[in-house]
CSV table of C-alpha atoms in Angstrom, one decimal:
chain,number,residue,atom,x,y,z
D,1141,MET,CA,0.0,0.0,0.0
D,1142,LYS,CA,1.4,3.4,-1.1
D,1143,THR,CA,2.2,5.7,1.8
D,1144,PRO,CA,0.2,9.0,1.3
D,1145,SER,CA,2.0,12.3,1.4
D,1146,LEU,CA,1.3,15.0,4.1
D,1147,TYR,CA,-0.6,16.9,1.5
D,1148,GLU,CA,-2.8,14.0,0.6
D,1149,ILE,CA,-3.6,13.4,4.3
D,1150,PHE,CA,-4.2,17.0,5.3
D,1151,LYS,CA,-6.5,17.7,2.3
D,1152,GLN,CA,-8.9,14.9,3.5
D,1153,PRO,CA,-12.1,16.0,5.3
D,1154,CYS,CA,-11.8,16.5,9.1
D,1155,GLY,CA,-13.7,13.7,10.7
D,1156,LYS,CA,-14.2,12.6,14.3
D,1157,VAL,CA,-10.8,11.0,14.5
D,1158,GLU,CA,-9.0,14.0,13.1
D,1159,LYS,CA,-11.0,16.4,15.5
D,1160,LEU,CA,-10.0,14.1,18.5
D,1161,PHE,CA,-6.3,14.2,17.6
D,1162,ILE,CA,-6.3,17.9,16.9
D,1163,GLY,CA,-8.2,18.6,20.2
D,1164,THR,CA,-5.9,16.4,22.2
D,1165,THR,CA,-2.8,17.9,20.7
D,1166,PHE,CA,-4.1,21.5,21.4
D,1167,PHE,CA,-4.9,20.6,25.0
D,1168,THR,CA,-1.5,19.0,25.5
D,1169,LEU,CA,0.4,22.0,24.1
D,1170,THR,CA,-1.9,24.3,26.3
D,1171,VAL,CA,-1.0,22.3,29.4
D,1172,LEU,CA,2.7,22.3,28.4
D,1173,ALA,CA,2.7,26.0,28.0
D,1174,PHE,CA,0.9,26.6,31.3
D,1175,LYS,CA,3.4,24.4,33.1
D,1176,PHE,CA,6.4,26.2,31.5
D,1177,PHE,CA,5.2,29.8,31.8
D,1178,GLY,CA,2.3,29.8,34.3
D,1179,PHE,CA,4.4,30.2,37.4
D,1180,ARG,CA,7.8,31.0,36.1
D,1181,ASP,CA,9.7,33.9,34.7
D,1182,ILE,CA,10.0,33.5,30.9
D,1183,SER,CA,13.6,33.1,29.7
D,1184,ALA,CA,15.2,32.4,26.4
D,1185,ILE,CA,16.3,29.0,27.6
D,1186,GLY,CA,12.9,28.1,28.9
D,1187,PHE,CA,11.2,29.2,25.7
D,1188,GLY,CA,13.8,27.2,23.8
D,1189,HIS,CA,13.0,24.1,25.8
D,1190,PHE,CA,9.2,24.7,25.3
D,1191,ALA,CA,9.7,25.1,21.5
D,1192,ILE,CA,11.7,21.9,21.2
D,1193,ILE,CA,9.3,19.8,23.3
D,1194,SER,CA,6.3,21.3,21.4
D,1195,ALA,CA,7.8,20.4,18.1
D,1196,ILE,CA,8.5,16.8,19.3
D,1197,PHE,CA,4.9,16.6,20.6
D,1198,LEU,CA,3.5,17.7,17.2
D,1199,ILE,CA,5.6,15.1,15.4
D,1200,LEU,CA,4.5,12.3,17.9
D,1201,ALA,CA,0.9,13.4,17.5
D,1202,TYR,CA,1.2,13.0,13.7
D,1203,LEU,CA,2.9,9.6,14.0
D,1204,ALA,CA,0.2,8.5,16.4
D,1205,TYR,CA,-2.6,9.7,14.0
D,1206,PHE,CA,-0.8,8.1,11.0
D,1207,ASP,CA,-0.7,4.7,12.7
D,1208,PHE,CA,-4.2,5.0,13.9
D,1209,LYS,CA,-5.4,5.7,10.3
D,1210,ARG,CA,-3.1,3.5,8.3
D,1211,MET,CA,-2.0,0.8,10.9
D,1212,GLU,CA,1.6,1.5,10.0
D,1213,VAL,CA,4.5,3.8,11.2
D,1214,HIS,CA,5.5,6.7,9.1
D,1215,ASN,CA,9.0,5.6,8.2
D,1216,SER,CA,10.7,8.9,7.2
D,1217,LEU,CA,9.3,11.0,10.0
D,1218,SER,CA,10.0,8.3,12.7
D,1219,PHE,CA,13.6,8.0,11.4
D,1220,VAL,CA,14.1,11.8,11.5
D,1221,LEU,CA,12.8,12.1,15.1
D,1222,LEU,CA,14.9,9.1,16.2
D,1223,ALA,CA,18.0,10.6,14.6
D,1224,PHE,CA,17.3,13.9,16.2
D,1225,LEU,CA,16.9,12.5,19.6
D,1226,LEU,CA,20.0,10.3,19.3
D,1227,LEU,CA,22.1,13.3,18.2
D,1228,LEU,CA,20.7,15.4,20.9
D,1229,ASN,CA,21.5,12.9,23.6
D,1230,ILE,CA,25.0,12.2,22.2
D,1231,ALA,CA,25.7,16.0,22.0
D,1232,ILE,CA,24.6,16.5,25.7
D,1233,TYR,CA,26.7,13.4,26.7
D,1234,ILE,CA,29.8,14.7,24.9
D,1235,LEU,CA,29.5,18.2,26.1
D,1236,SER,CA,28.5,17.4,29.7
D,1237,GLY,CA,30.1,14.1,30.4
D,1238,SER,CA,28.7,10.8,31.6
D,1239,GLU,CA,27.1,12.5,34.6
D,1240,GLY,CA,25.8,15.5,32.6
D,1241,TYR,CA,22.2,16.5,32.0
D,1242,VAL,CA,20.0,19.3,30.9
D,1243,GLN,CA,17.8,20.9,33.6
D,1244,ILE,CA,14.4,21.2,31.7
D,1245,SER,CA,12.5,22.3,34.8
D,1246,GLU,CA,12.8,22.2,38.6
D,1247,THR,CA,11.6,18.6,38.6
D,1248,TRP,CA,12.9,17.3,35.3
D,1249,LYS,CA,16.5,16.5,34.4
D,1250,TYR,CA,17.1,15.2,30.9
D,1251,ILE,CA,19.9,12.7,31.5
D,1252,PRO,CA,21.4,11.0,28.3
D,1253,TYR,CA,22.9,8.1,30.3
D,1254,GLU,CA,19.5,7.1,31.6
D,1255,ASN,CA,17.9,7.8,28.3
D,1256,PHE,CA,20.3,5.4,26.5
D,1257,ILE,CA,19.6,2.7,29.0
D,1258,ALA,CA,15.8,3.1,28.6
D,1259,ALA,CA,16.1,3.1,24.8
D,1260,ILE,CA,18.2,-0.1,24.8
D,1261,ILE,CA,15.8,-1.9,27.1
D,1262,LEU,CA,12.7,-0.9,25.1
D,1263,GLY,CA,14.3,-1.4,21.8
D,1264,THR,CA,15.5,-4.9,22.7
D,1265,LEU,CA,12.1,-6.0,24.2
D,1266,PHE,CA,10.2,-4.7,21.2
D,1267,LEU,CA,12.7,-6.2,18.7
D,1268,LEU,CA,12.4,-9.6,20.4
D,1269,THR,CA,8.6,-9.3,20.2
D,1270,VAL,CA,8.9,-8.6,16.6
D,1271,LEU,CA,11.2,-11.5,15.9
D,1272,ILE,CA,9.3,-14.0,18.0
D,1273,SER,CA,5.9,-13.1,16.6
D,1274,LYS,CA,7.3,-12.7,13.1
D,1275,GLU,CA,5.9,-9.1,12.9
D,1276,LYS,CA,2.4,-10.4,13.7
D,1277,ALA,CA,2.3,-8.6,17.1
D,1278,LEU,CA,4.4,-5.6,16.4
D,1279,GLY,CA,6.4,-4.2,13.5
D,1280,LEU,CA,9.8,-2.7,13.1
D,1281,GLY,CA,8.3,0.7,13.0
D,1282,ASP,CA,7.1,0.1,16.6
D,1283,VAL,CA,10.6,-0.7,17.5
D,1284,ARG,CA,11.7,2.8,16.4
D,1285,ILE,CA,8.9,4.4,18.4
D,1286,ALA,CA,9.9,2.3,21.5
D,1287,ILE,CA,13.5,3.6,21.2
D,1288,ILE,CA,12.1,7.2,20.8
D,1289,SER,CA,10.0,6.6,23.9
D,1290,GLY,CA,13.1,5.5,25.9
D,1291,LEU,CA,15.1,8.5,24.8
D,1292,LEU,CA,12.3,10.7,26.0
D,1293,VAL,CA,10.9,9.2,29.2
D,1294,SER,CA,14.3,7.9,30.6
D,1295,TYR,CA,15.1,4.8,32.7
D,1296,GLY,CA,13.3,6.0,35.9
D,1297,ASN,CA,10.0,6.4,34.1
D,1298,LEU,CA,9.9,3.2,32.2
D,1299,ILE,CA,7.4,1.4,34.5
D,1300,LEU,CA,5.0,4.3,34.5
D,1301,TRP,CA,5.3,4.6,30.7
D,1302,ALA,CA,4.7,0.8,30.3
D,1303,TYR,CA,1.6,0.9,32.5
D,1304,ILE,CA,0.0,3.8,30.7
D,1305,THR,CA,0.9,2.4,27.3
D,1306,VAL,CA,-0.3,-1.2,27.9
D,1307,PHE,CA,-3.4,-0.4,30.0
D,1308,SER,CA,-4.6,2.4,27.6
D,1309,ALA,CA,-4.3,-0.1,24.6
D,1310,LEU,CA,-6.1,-2.7,26.6
D,1311,ILE,CA,-8.9,-0.4,27.5
D,1312,TYR,CA,-9.2,0.7,23.8
D,1313,GLY,CA,-9.3,-3.0,22.7
D,1314,LEU,CA,-12.1,-3.7,25.2
D,1315,LEU,CA,-14.1,-0.7,24.1
D,1316,ILE,CA,-14.1,-1.6,20.4
D,1317,THR,CA,-14.7,-5.3,21.0
D,1318,LYS,CA,-17.3,-4.4,23.7
D,1319,GLY,CA,-15.7,-6.9,26.1
D,1320,LYS,CA,-15.8,-9.8,23.6
D,1321,GLN,CA,-12.8,-11.9,22.6
D,1322,MET,CA,-9.8,-9.8,21.5
D,1323,LYS,CA,-8.0,-12.6,19.7
D,1324,GLY,CA,-6.8,-11.5,16.3
D,1325,LEU,CA,-7.7,-7.9,16.9
D,1326,LYS,CA,-5.3,-5.4,15.4
D,1327,ILE,CA,-4.6,-2.4,17.5
D,1328,PRO,CA,-2.4,0.5,16.4
D,1329,PHE,CA,0.1,0.7,19.2
D,1330,VAL,CA,1.8,4.0,18.5
D,1331,PRO,CA,-1.0,6.2,19.8
D,1332,PHE,CA,-0.7,4.5,23.2
D,1333,MET,CA,3.1,4.7,23.3
D,1334,VAL,CA,2.7,8.4,22.4
D,1335,LEU,CA,0.1,8.8,25.2
D,1336,GLY,CA,2.6,7.3,27.6
D,1337,ILE,CA,5.3,9.7,26.5
D,1338,VAL,CA,3.1,12.8,26.8
D,1339,ILE,CA,1.8,11.9,30.2
D,1340,VAL,CA,5.3,11.1,31.6
D,1341,VAL,CA,6.8,14.3,30.1
D,1342,LEU,CA,3.9,16.5,31.4
D,1343,LEU,CA,4.3,15.1,34.8
D,1344,GLY,CA,8.0,15.8,34.7
D,1345,VAL,CA,7.8,19.3,33.5
């Protein structure tokens, strides 16, 4: 199946799914802006952090929407985001050392060392799932999103991220099957991984 271009997707009529994703993204960015600037003095560094996180959220929202509509991960966009996060973490690691970090907020330290550990753990687990299931349970695109998740949520938040991701996907499956047997049901997993990232990040900001 040919992957549609951004133009082809955005020229389609705005249905309930599109309105849901747009509304959720707008709400998320509003909460993010409030947490960054609501009780703080606005600084160039703080605005830079906000701009970068907002851009990442927008890309994640689109990846989630694309998977929900197409049941596949957008290859080029996921590769670009993965490459950006890898280079960002490598740059921070080189410039700050193994114990270095970036203080995003009073409660959130972005620590490359812990991010790499989380990315390796999630990437390995998802890749094993892909190989064991022969891509019936998950695809290689999901592995990329899992690595992206690790680079964003860090090692200390893996359990929280996993709970949010798994249980939100389970609840979605139960809702669309109305409590009936879920065997053979195909669920787009990226939206729920993204939901886990967004909640963890917003809690940390």
